[in-house]
């Protein structure tokens, strides 16, 4: 497994791999790899000849006062995990490599960037779209893999790839959960043991909303109220950022509920902002 | 020469060409081809195995009240010229092909988009960057060719390619002029014979500014004043949009003048908004 930090070296290797006719699978990450990342990497490993992952804590997608400085990092652990999955190349750039002085170009997916997580994190998705666009141009993958846990991110990247005619397939993979239902996330690392025990409340709230819909409820307000009740039962939730049920493609409200729906939430527990979601398909 | 309108057909042909190892040269245009375009195409023809041009009047780069509806078009004439230059493929998409319903992703080159032409045309360069980004992703050229006449556009596209790590070389080619100095432009077509005779005043003004600098002047204000005087001598100039001397890389003001400078102007004559520029390199 190669670890590459420089752009010219990456380009040279990608050129060689493509010249040999190999297909490239790509998993962009911010590192501190958990089973969620590994499931993406394992699938990408199976479906492609050459597997590239990137590890880069992207400053552009963190707002002021967010957790850029304390975002967890584990270079050696990450490389060991990547090696074990059978990764061929890890791209591990420095900040100045991707954002040299004078950098001033941004990719903005309008509409999709300003709702849900985009309300409390107004520049987050611009940062995500921009860095993913850059990484796609560098790695030139045939397929890129994202987790359903970051639902809004996955929708936005699919939209960007379609809108900008980028030449790859975006594959969205199921959320990997702990045994108690908590979605895997590097940010779970921020939780104290007590907070960790409380954290599955978000998934339970989403499941309660899903059950209500399965029982025939078609009012988005009733579904949101049910989710809010579940969250309210957990005193360690400091603040609810949002709890919504929206159209799973354009993230807009839908009343009455119909078609493909995204139940999604973001809550603060201790130092962590946790997100989760489930998709419900009505006939 | 093939004329392709559908994205899937274009992708298929590009895949074949690249699989054969051929290099691709690309000239994006809005059609109504003149000698300026042809000089780009001739150079691209010489420097690449396979020559693609696109003809697309991009609505995204026209503001409200601008000349989108009356922008000149000449499909048959353009195709004859492209054939004569030895073009291999003309991509001639419809608007709905590049901007289907739901399209919402934009590329913004900040700073460079809001000065000079960006003041009176605030969404113009976002439209340019977005469509050129799309076309680069579709055509996947090794080299793309732009005219120095649209200096701000050329600088901005170079910046976008560098910032987003796009995998191609941007080649900027000298402005082609009529015998009296007027820069070639499809918009010269809007001029009446009398206005056409007045139009070279813009180039004369830029040359007067250049001469002043060559004579030792280092005050940007004095250079601009000289250019304004020349323009003022031509009553058919209805309005001056801007006349500036700025840094040729970042388009910012420089006082005293030094390094690589861009003398640029935009003026209205009759129904036409004409732009032109020259580069002056101080040791």
Coordinates of C-alpha atoms in Angstrom, one line a residue:
Chain A
X1 CA 0.0 0.0 0.0
X2 CA 1.4 3.4 -1.0
X3 CA 0.9 6.5 1.1
X4 CA 1.0 9.6 -1.1
X5 CA 1.1 13.2 0.1
X6 CA 2.0 15.2 -3.0
X7 CA -0.3 16.0 -5.9
X8 CA 2.2 15.3 -8.6
X9 CA 3.0 11.9 -7.3
X10 CA -0.8 11.1 -7.0
X11 CA -1.4 12.2 -10.6
X12 CA 1.5 10.1 -11.8
X13 CA 0.2 7.0 -10.1
X14 CA -3.4 7.5 -11.2
X15 CA -2.2 8.0 -14.8
X16 CA -0.3 4.7 -14.6
X17 CA -3.3 2.8 -13.1
X18 CA -5.7 4.2 -15.7
X19 CA -3.3 3.5 -18.6
X20 CA -3.3 -0.1 -17.4
X21 CA -7.1 -0.2 -17.8
X22 CA -7.8 -0.7 -14.1
X23 CA -11.0 0.6 -12.6
X24 CA -10.6 2.9 -9.6
X25 CA -12.7 2.9 -6.4
X26 CA -12.5 5.8 -4.1
X27 CA -13.5 6.5 -0.4
X28 CA -12.8 10.0 0.7
X29 CA -12.6 10.3 4.5
X30 CA -11.5 12.6 7.4
X31 CA -9.7 9.6 9.0
X32 CA -10.2 8.2 12.5
X33 CA -11.6 5.2 10.6
X34 CA -14.4 3.2 12.1
X35 CA -16.5 0.3 10.9
X36 CA -18.6 2.6 8.8
X37 CA -15.6 3.7 6.8
X38 CA -14.4 0.1 6.6
X39 CA -17.7 -1.1 5.2
X40 CA -17.3 1.5 2.4
X41 CA -13.8 0.5 1.7
X42 CA -14.6 -3.2 1.7
X43 CA -17.4 -2.7 -0.9
X44 CA -15.1 -0.4 -3.0
X45 CA -12.4 -3.1 -2.7
X46 CA -14.8 -5.8 -4.1
X47 CA -16.2 -3.6 -6.9
X48 CA -12.9 -2.1 -8.3
X49 CA -9.5 -3.1 -9.4
X50 CA -7.6 -0.3 -7.6
X51 CA -8.7 1.2 -4.2
X52 CA -7.8 4.7 -3.2
X53 CA -8.8 6.3 0.0
X54 CA -8.1 9.9 1.1
X55 CA -7.6 11.0 4.7
X56 CA -7.9 14.8 5.1
X57 CA -9.6 16.8 7.8
X58 CA -11.0 19.5 5.5
X59 CA -10.9 22.9 7.2
X60 CA -13.2 24.3 4.6
X61 CA -16.2 22.3 6.0
X62 CA -15.7 23.4 9.6
X63 CA -17.3 26.7 10.7
X64 CA -15.9 29.0 13.3
X65 CA -16.2 27.6 16.8
X66 CA -16.6 24.1 15.4
X67 CA -14.4 21.1 16.3
X68 CA -11.7 21.4 13.6
X69 CA -8.9 21.6 16.2
X70 CA -10.0 18.7 18.3
X71 CA -11.3 16.5 15.5
X72 CA -9.8 13.1 16.4
X73 CA -6.8 11.8 14.4
X74 CA -5.0 8.5 14.3
X75 CA -2.6 8.3 11.4
X76 CA -1.0 5.0 12.2
X77 CA -4.2 3.3 13.2
X78 CA -5.9 4.5 10.0
X79 CA -3.0 3.2 7.8
X80 CA -3.1 -0.2 9.5
X81 CA -6.9 -0.5 8.9
X82 CA -6.5 0.6 5.3
X83 CA -3.8 -2.0 4.7
X84 CA -5.9 -4.7 6.3
X85 CA -8.9 -3.9 3.9
X86 CA -6.5 -4.2 0.9
X87 CA -6.3 -0.5 0.0
X88 CA -3.8 0.2 -2.8
X89 CA -3.2 3.9 -2.2
X90 CA -3.8 6.3 0.6
X91 CA -3.8 10.0 -0.3
X92 CA -2.8 11.9 2.8
X93 CA -2.3 15.6 1.8
X94 CA -1.4 18.5 4.0
X95 CA -3.7 21.5 4.1
X96 CA -1.4 23.7 2.1
X97 CA -1.4 21.1 -0.7
X98 CA -5.1 21.3 -1.3
X99 CA -5.5 25.0 -0.3
X100 CA -2.4 26.8 -1.4
X101 CA -2.1 30.6 -1.1
X102 CA -4.5 32.4 -3.5
X103 CA -7.1 29.6 -3.5
X104 CA -10.4 31.1 -4.2
X105 CA -12.7 28.7 -6.1
X106 CA -15.8 27.1 -4.5
X107 CA -18.4 24.7 -5.6
X108 CA -21.9 25.5 -4.3
X109 CA -24.9 23.2 -4.5
X110 CA -27.7 25.7 -3.9
X111 CA -30.8 24.8 -2.1
X112 CA -29.5 21.5 -0.8
X113 CA -26.8 23.3 1.1
X114 CA -28.9 25.7 3.1
X115 CA -31.4 23.3 4.8
X116 CA -31.1 20.7 7.7
X117 CA -27.4 20.7 8.7
X118 CA -26.9 23.8 6.5
X119 CA -28.9 26.0 8.7
X120 CA -26.6 25.7 11.7
X121 CA -23.5 25.1 9.5
X122 CA -24.0 27.6 6.7
X123 CA -20.6 27.1 5.0
X124 CA -20.3 23.4 5.7
X125 CA -21.6 22.0 2.4
X126 CA -19.7 24.4 0.3
X127 CA -16.6 23.1 1.9
X128 CA -17.7 19.5 1.4
X129 CA -18.6 20.0 -2.3
X130 CA -15.4 21.9 -3.0
X131 CA -13.1 19.4 -1.4
X132 CA -14.9 16.4 -2.9
X133 CA -14.8 18.0 -6.3
X134 CA -11.0 18.5 -6.0
X135 CA -10.5 14.9 -4.8
X136 CA -12.6 13.5 -7.7
X137 CA -10.5 15.5 -10.1
X138 CA -7.3 14.2 -8.6
X139 CA -8.3 10.6 -8.1
X140 CA -10.5 10.3 -11.2
X141 CA -12.4 7.3 -9.7
X142 CA -14.9 5.2 -11.6
X143 CA -16.9 4.9 -8.4
X144 CA -16.9 6.8 -5.2
X145 CA -18.5 5.6 -1.9
X146 CA -20.3 7.6 0.7
X147 CA -22.2 6.5 3.8
X148 CA -26.0 7.0 4.2
X149 CA -25.3 8.4 7.7
X150 CA -24.4 11.7 6.1
X151 CA -27.6 11.7 4.1
X152 CA -27.5 15.4 3.1
X153 CA -23.9 15.1 2.0
X154 CA -24.6 12.0 -0.1
X155 CA -27.6 13.7 -1.9
X156 CA -25.6 16.9 -2.4
X157 CA -22.6 15.0 -3.9
X158 CA -24.9 13.1 -6.3
X159 CA -26.4 16.4 -7.4
X160 CA -22.9 18.0 -7.9
X161 CA -21.7 15.0 -9.9
X162 CA -24.8 15.1 -12.1
X163 CA -24.9 18.9 -12.5
X164 CA -21.2 19.3 -13.3
X165 CA -21.2 16.2 -15.5
X166 CA -18.4 14.6 -13.5
X167 CA -17.5 11.2 -14.9
X168 CA -18.1 8.8 -12.1
X169 CA -20.7 6.9 -10.2
X170 CA -21.6 7.8 -6.6
X171 CA -22.4 4.8 -4.5
X172 CA -24.3 5.4 -1.2
X173 CA -23.9 2.6 1.4
X174 CA -26.0 1.7 4.4
X175 CA -25.3 3.3 7.8
X176 CA -23.3 1.0 10.1
X177 CA -24.6 1.0 13.7
X178 CA -23.4 0.0 17.1
X179 CA -25.4 -2.9 18.7
X180 CA -27.6 -0.4 20.5
X181 CA -28.4 1.5 17.2
X182 CA -26.0 4.4 17.5
X183 CA -24.7 5.3 14.0
X184 CA -21.0 5.0 13.8
X185 CA -19.2 8.3 13.8
X186 CA -15.7 9.6 14.6
X187 CA -17.5 12.2 16.7
X188 CA -18.9 9.5 19.0
X189 CA -15.4 9.6 20.4
X190 CA -16.3 12.9 22.1
X191 CA -18.9 11.2 24.3
X192 CA -18.4 10.3 28.0
X193 CA -19.5 6.8 29.0
X194 CA -22.8 8.2 30.3
X195 CA -23.4 10.3 27.2
X196 CA -22.5 7.3 25.1
X197 CA -25.3 5.3 26.8
X198 CA -27.8 8.2 26.1
X199 CA -26.7 8.7 22.4
X200 CA -28.9 6.0 20.8
X201 CA -31.9 8.2 21.6
X202 CA -31.6 9.8 18.2
X203 CA -32.0 6.6 16.3
X204 CA -34.8 5.6 18.6
X205 CA -36.6 8.8 17.8
X206 CA -36.2 8.3 14.1
X207 CA -37.5 4.7 14.4
X208 CA -40.5 6.0 16.4
X209 CA -41.2 8.4 13.6
X210 CA -40.9 5.6 11.0
X211 CA -43.3 3.4 13.0
X212 CA -45.9 6.2 13.1
X213 CA -45.7 6.5 9.3
X214 CA -45.9 2.7 9.0
X215 CA -49.1 2.9 11.1
X216 CA -50.6 5.3 8.5
X217 CA -49.7 8.7 9.8
X218 CA -49.2 11.1 6.8
X219 CA -48.9 14.5 8.7
X220 CA -45.2 15.6 8.9
X221 CA -46.0 17.6 12.0
X222 CA -47.3 14.6 13.8
X223 CA -44.2 12.6 12.9
X224 CA -41.9 15.3 14.0
X225 CA -43.8 15.7 17.3
X226 CA -43.4 12.0 18.0
X227 CA -39.6 12.2 17.4
X228 CA -39.4 15.3 19.6
X229 CA -41.2 13.4 22.4
X230 CA -38.6 10.6 22.3
X231 CA -35.7 13.0 22.4
X232 CA -37.4 15.0 25.2
X233 CA -37.2 11.8 27.3
X234 CA -33.4 11.9 27.4
X235 CA -32.1 14.7 29.6
X236 CA -28.6 14.4 28.3
X237 CA -29.6 15.9 25.0
X238 CA -28.5 19.5 25.5
X239 CA -30.1 20.9 22.3
X240 CA -32.0 19.7 19.3
X241 CA -30.6 21.2 16.1
X242 CA -33.4 19.8 13.9
X243 CA -35.8 16.8 13.6
X244 CA -37.5 16.6 10.2
X245 CA -39.2 14.4 7.7
X246 CA -38.6 15.7 4.2
X247 CA -38.5 14.5 0.6
X248 CA -35.5 12.2 0.3
X249 CA -34.3 13.7 -3.0
X250 CA -34.7 17.5 -2.7
X251 CA -34.9 17.8 1.1
X252 CA -38.0 19.9 0.9
X253 CA -41.1 19.6 3.1
X254 CA -43.9 17.4 2.0
X255 CA -47.4 17.5 3.3
X256 CA -49.1 15.0 3.3
X257 CA -46.2 12.6 3.4
X258 CA -45.7 10.5 0.2
X259 CA -43.0 8.9 -1.9
X260 CA -39.4 8.6 -0.7
X261 CA -38.9 10.3 2.7
X262 CA -35.9 11.1 4.8
X263 CA -36.4 11.2 8.6
X264 CA -33.3 13.0 9.9
X265 CA -32.1 14.6 13.0
X266 CA -29.2 16.4 14.6
X267 CA -28.8 16.8 18.4
X268 CA -26.1 17.9 20.8
X269 CA -25.0 15.5 23.5
X270 CA -22.1 16.7 25.6
X271 CA -19.4 18.0 23.3
X272 CA -20.7 16.0 20.3
X273 CA -23.2 17.1 17.6
X274 CA -24.7 13.8 16.4
X275 CA -26.6 13.2 13.2
X276 CA -28.6 10.3 11.9
X277 CA -31.4 9.5 9.5
X278 CA -33.5 6.8 8.0
X279 CA -35.2 6.5 4.6
X280 CA -38.9 5.5 4.4
X281 CA -40.4 4.6 1.1
X282 CA -44.1 4.9 0.7
X283 CA -45.7 3.1 -2.3
Chain B
X1 CA -16.4 15.8 -38.6
X2 CA -19.0 14.6 -36.2
X3 CA -21.7 16.9 -34.7
X4 CA -22.9 15.6 -31.3
X5 CA -25.8 17.0 -29.3
X6 CA -26.3 14.3 -26.6
X7 CA -24.1 13.8 -23.6
X8 CA -24.1 10.0 -23.7
X9 CA -22.9 10.1 -27.3
X10 CA -20.2 12.6 -26.5
X11 CA -19.0 10.5 -23.5
X12 CA -18.9 7.4 -25.7
X13 CA -16.8 9.1 -28.3
X14 CA -14.4 10.7 -25.8
X15 CA -14.0 7.3 -24.1
X16 CA -13.0 5.8 -27.5
X17 CA -10.6 8.6 -28.3
X18 CA -8.9 8.4 -25.0
X19 CA -8.7 4.6 -25.0
X20 CA -6.8 5.0 -28.3
X21 CA -4.3 7.2 -26.5
X22 CA -5.0 10.3 -28.6
X23 CA -4.6 13.7 -27.0
X24 CA -7.6 16.0 -27.0
X25 CA -7.6 19.7 -27.7
X26 CA -10.7 21.7 -26.9
X27 CA -12.0 25.2 -27.9
X28 CA -15.3 26.1 -26.1
X29 CA -17.2 28.8 -28.0
X30 CA -20.6 30.5 -28.2
X31 CA -20.5 30.1 -32.0
X32 CA -20.7 32.8 -34.7
X33 CA -17.1 32.0 -35.2
X34 CA -14.6 34.6 -36.3
X35 CA -10.9 34.7 -37.0
X36 CA -10.2 34.9 -33.2
X37 CA -11.9 31.6 -32.7
X38 CA -10.3 30.1 -35.8
X39 CA -6.9 31.0 -34.5
X40 CA -7.6 29.1 -31.3
X41 CA -8.9 26.1 -33.3
X42 CA -5.9 26.2 -35.6
X43 CA -3.5 26.1 -32.7
X44 CA -5.4 23.4 -30.9
X45 CA -5.4 21.4 -34.2
X46 CA -1.6 21.6 -34.4
X47 CA -1.0 20.7 -30.8
X48 CA -3.4 17.7 -30.3
X49 CA -4.5 14.5 -32.0
X50 CA -8.2 15.1 -31.7
X51 CA -9.9 18.5 -31.9
X52 CA -13.2 19.2 -30.1
X53 CA -15.1 22.4 -30.2
X54 CA -18.3 23.3 -28.4
X55 CA -20.9 25.7 -29.6
X56 CA -23.3 26.8 -26.9
X57 CA -24.7 30.2 -26.1
X58 CA -24.7 29.8 -22.3
X59 CA -27.7 31.4 -20.7
X60 CA -26.1 31.3 -17.3
X61 CA -23.5 33.9 -18.2
X62 CA -26.0 36.5 -19.4
X63 CA -27.6 38.8 -17.0
X64 CA -31.2 40.1 -17.1
X65 CA -31.5 42.7 -19.9
X66 CA -28.4 41.5 -21.6
X67 CA -28.2 40.2 -25.2
X68 CA -28.9 36.5 -24.8
X69 CA -31.9 36.7 -27.1
X70 CA -30.2 38.6 -29.9
X71 CA -26.7 37.0 -29.6
X72 CA -25.8 36.2 -33.2
X73 CA -26.0 32.6 -34.4
X74 CA -24.9 30.9 -37.6
X75 CA -25.0 27.1 -37.2
X76 CA -24.3 26.2 -40.8
X77 CA -21.5 28.8 -41.2
X78 CA -19.9 27.7 -38.0
X79 CA -19.9 24.0 -39.0
X80 CA -18.4 24.9 -42.4
X81 CA -15.6 26.8 -40.6
X82 CA -15.0 24.0 -38.1
X83 CA -14.8 21.5 -40.9
X84 CA -12.3 23.7 -42.8
X85 CA -10.0 23.9 -39.7
X86 CA -10.0 20.1 -39.4
X87 CA -12.1 19.9 -36.3
X88 CA -13.0 16.2 -35.4
X89 CA -16.0 16.8 -33.2
X90 CA -18.4 19.6 -32.6
X91 CA -20.5 19.4 -29.4
X92 CA -23.6 21.4 -30.0
X93 CA -25.9 20.8 -27.0
X94 CA -29.3 22.2 -26.3
X95 CA -29.9 24.3 -23.2
X96 CA -31.9 21.5 -21.5
X97 CA -29.1 19.1 -22.1
X98 CA -26.6 21.1 -20.0
X99 CA -29.2 22.6 -17.6
X100 CA -31.9 20.0 -16.9
X101 CA -34.7 20.6 -14.4
X102 CA -33.3 20.6 -10.9
X103 CA -29.9 21.9 -11.9
X104 CA -28.5 23.8 -8.9
X105 CA -24.6 23.5 -8.7
X106 CA -22.4 26.5 -9.4
X107 CA -18.7 27.1 -9.5
X108 CA -17.6 30.5 -8.1
X109 CA -14.2 32.0 -8.4
X110 CA -14.3 34.5 -5.7
X111 CA -12.5 37.9 -5.9
X112 CA -11.7 37.5 -9.6
X113 CA -15.5 37.4 -10.5
X114 CA -16.5 40.6 -8.8
X115 CA -14.1 43.2 -10.4
X116 CA -13.9 44.7 -13.9
X117 CA -16.6 43.1 -16.0
X118 CA -18.0 41.5 -12.8
X119 CA -19.1 44.8 -11.5
X120 CA -21.7 45.5 -14.2
X121 CA -22.2 41.7 -14.8
X122 CA -22.4 40.3 -11.3
X123 CA -23.4 36.7 -12.3
X124 CA -21.5 36.5 -15.6
X125 CA -18.3 34.8 -14.3
X126 CA -20.2 32.3 -12.2
X127 CA -22.0 31.3 -15.4
X128 CA -18.7 31.1 -17.3
X129 CA -16.9 29.1 -14.6
X130 CA -19.9 26.7 -14.3
X131 CA -20.3 26.0 -18.0
X132 CA -16.6 25.6 -18.6
X133 CA -16.3 23.3 -15.6
X134 CA -19.1 21.1 -17.1
X135 CA -17.6 21.2 -20.6
X136 CA -14.1 20.2 -19.3
X137 CA -15.7 17.3 -17.4
X138 CA -17.5 16.2 -20.5
X139 CA -14.7 16.6 -23.1
X140 CA -11.8 15.7 -20.7
X141 CA -9.3 17.7 -22.9
X142 CA -5.5 17.6 -22.4
X143 CA -5.5 21.3 -23.5
X144 CA -8.2 24.0 -23.7
X145 CA -7.7 27.2 -25.6
X146 CA -9.0 30.7 -24.7
X147 CA -8.4 34.1 -26.2
X148 CA -6.6 36.9 -24.5
X149 CA -9.4 39.2 -25.6
X150 CA -11.4 37.9 -22.7
X151 CA -8.6 38.5 -20.2
X152 CA -10.6 38.2 -17.0
X153 CA -12.2 35.0 -18.3
X154 CA -8.8 33.5 -19.1
X155 CA -7.4 34.4 -15.7
X156 CA -10.5 33.1 -13.9
X157 CA -10.5 29.8 -15.8
X158 CA -6.8 29.2 -15.1
X159 CA -7.5 29.9 -11.4
X160 CA -10.5 27.4 -11.4
X161 CA -8.4 24.7 -13.1
X162 CA -5.6 25.1 -10.5
X163 CA -7.9 25.4 -7.5
X164 CA -10.1 22.5 -8.4
X165 CA -7.1 20.4 -9.5
X166 CA -8.6 19.8 -13.0
X167 CA -6.5 17.7 -15.1
X168 CA -5.7 19.8 -18.2
X169 CA -3.6 22.7 -19.4
X170 CA -5.2 26.1 -20.2
X171 CA -3.6 27.8 -23.2
X172 CA -4.3 31.5 -23.6
X173 CA -3.8 32.8 -27.2
X174 CA -3.2 36.4 -28.5
X175 CA -6.1 38.6 -29.4
X176 CA -6.8 38.7 -33.1
X177 CA -7.6 42.2 -34.4
X178 CA -9.1 43.8 -37.5
X179 CA -6.7 45.9 -39.5
X180 CA -7.7 49.0 -37.7
X181 CA -6.9 47.4 -34.3
X182 CA -10.5 46.5 -33.2
X183 CA -10.4 43.2 -31.3
X184 CA -12.5 40.5 -33.1
X185 CA -15.7 39.7 -31.3
X186 CA -19.1 38.3 -32.3
X187 CA -20.6 41.4 -30.7
X188 CA -18.9 43.6 -33.3
X189 CA -21.8 42.4 -35.4
X190 CA -24.1 44.7 -33.5
X191 CA -22.3 47.8 -34.8
X192 CA -23.6 50.1 -37.6
X193 CA -21.0 51.0 -40.2
X194 CA -20.5 54.4 -38.5
X195 CA -20.2 52.8 -35.0
X196 CA -17.8 50.2 -36.5
X197 CA -15.5 53.0 -37.7
X198 CA -15.5 54.5 -34.2
X199 CA -15.0 51.2 -32.4
X200 CA -11.1 51.0 -32.5
X201 CA -11.0 53.9 -30.1
X202 CA -10.9 51.4 -27.2
X203 CA -7.7 49.8 -28.5
X204 CA -6.2 53.3 -29.2
X205 CA -7.0 54.3 -25.6
X206 CA -5.2 51.1 -24.3
X207 CA -2.2 51.8 -26.5
X208 CA -2.0 55.4 -25.3
X209 CA -2.0 54.1 -21.7
X210 CA 0.8 51.6 -22.7
X211 CA 2.8 54.4 -24.3
X212 CA 2.6 56.5 -21.2
X213 CA 3.9 53.6 -19.0
X214 CA 6.6 53.0 -21.6
X215 CA 7.6 56.6 -21.1
X216 CA 8.1 56.1 -17.4
X217 CA 4.7 56.9 -15.9
X218 CA 4.1 54.7 -12.8
X219 CA 0.9 56.3 -11.5
X220 CA -2.2 54.2 -12.3
X221 CA -4.4 57.3 -12.0
X222 CA -2.4 59.1 -14.7
X223 CA -2.6 56.1 -17.0
X224 CA -6.3 55.8 -16.6
X225 CA -6.8 59.5 -17.1
X226 CA -4.9 59.3 -20.4
X227 CA -7.1 56.4 -21.6
X228 CA -10.2 58.3 -20.6
X229 CA -9.1 61.3 -22.6
X230 CA -8.8 59.2 -25.7
X231 CA -12.2 57.7 -25.2
X232 CA -13.7 61.1 -24.6
X233 CA -12.6 62.1 -28.1
X234 CA -15.1 59.7 -29.6
X235 CA -18.7 60.9 -29.3
X236 CA -20.1 57.5 -30.4
X237 CA -19.0 56.0 -27.1
X238 CA -22.3 56.1 -25.1
X239 CA -20.9 55.0 -21.8
X240 CA -17.6 53.8 -20.3
X241 CA -18.1 50.7 -18.1
X242 CA -14.5 50.7 -16.9
X243 CA -10.9 51.7 -17.9
X244 CA -8.3 50.3 -15.5
X245 CA -4.7 49.3 -15.1
X246 CA -4.4 46.4 -12.6
X247 CA -2.2 43.5 -11.7
X248 CA -2.4 41.0 -14.5
X249 CA -2.7 38.0 -12.2
X250 CA -5.1 39.0 -9.4
X251 CA -6.7 42.0 -11.1
X252 CA -6.1 44.1 -8.0
X253 CA -5.0 47.8 -8.1
X254 CA -1.3 48.5 -8.0
X255 CA 0.2 51.8 -7.1
X256 CA 2.9 52.5 -8.1
X257 CA 2.7 50.4 -11.3
X258 CA 5.1 47.4 -11.4
X259 CA 5.4 43.8 -12.6
X260 CA 2.9 42.4 -15.0
X261 CA 0.0 44.8 -15.7
X262 CA -3.3 44.5 -17.5
X263 CA -4.7 47.6 -19.2
X264 CA -8.4 46.8 -19.8
X265 CA -11.5 48.5 -20.8
X266 CA -15.2 48.0 -21.5
X267 CA -17.3 50.6 -23.4
X268 CA -20.7 50.8 -24.9
X269 CA -21.0 51.8 -28.6
X270 CA -24.5 51.6 -30.1
X271 CA -26.0 48.3 -29.0
X272 CA -22.6 46.7 -28.3
X273 CA -20.6 46.4 -25.1
X274 CA -17.0 46.1 -26.3
X275 CA -14.1 44.9 -24.2
X276 CA -10.4 44.8 -24.9
X277 CA -7.1 44.7 -23.1
X278 CA -3.3 44.6 -23.4
X279 CA -0.6 43.2 -21.1
X280 CA 2.4 45.3 -20.2
X281 CA 5.3 43.7 -18.5
X282 CA 7.6 46.0 -16.4
X283 CA 11.0 44.6 -15.5

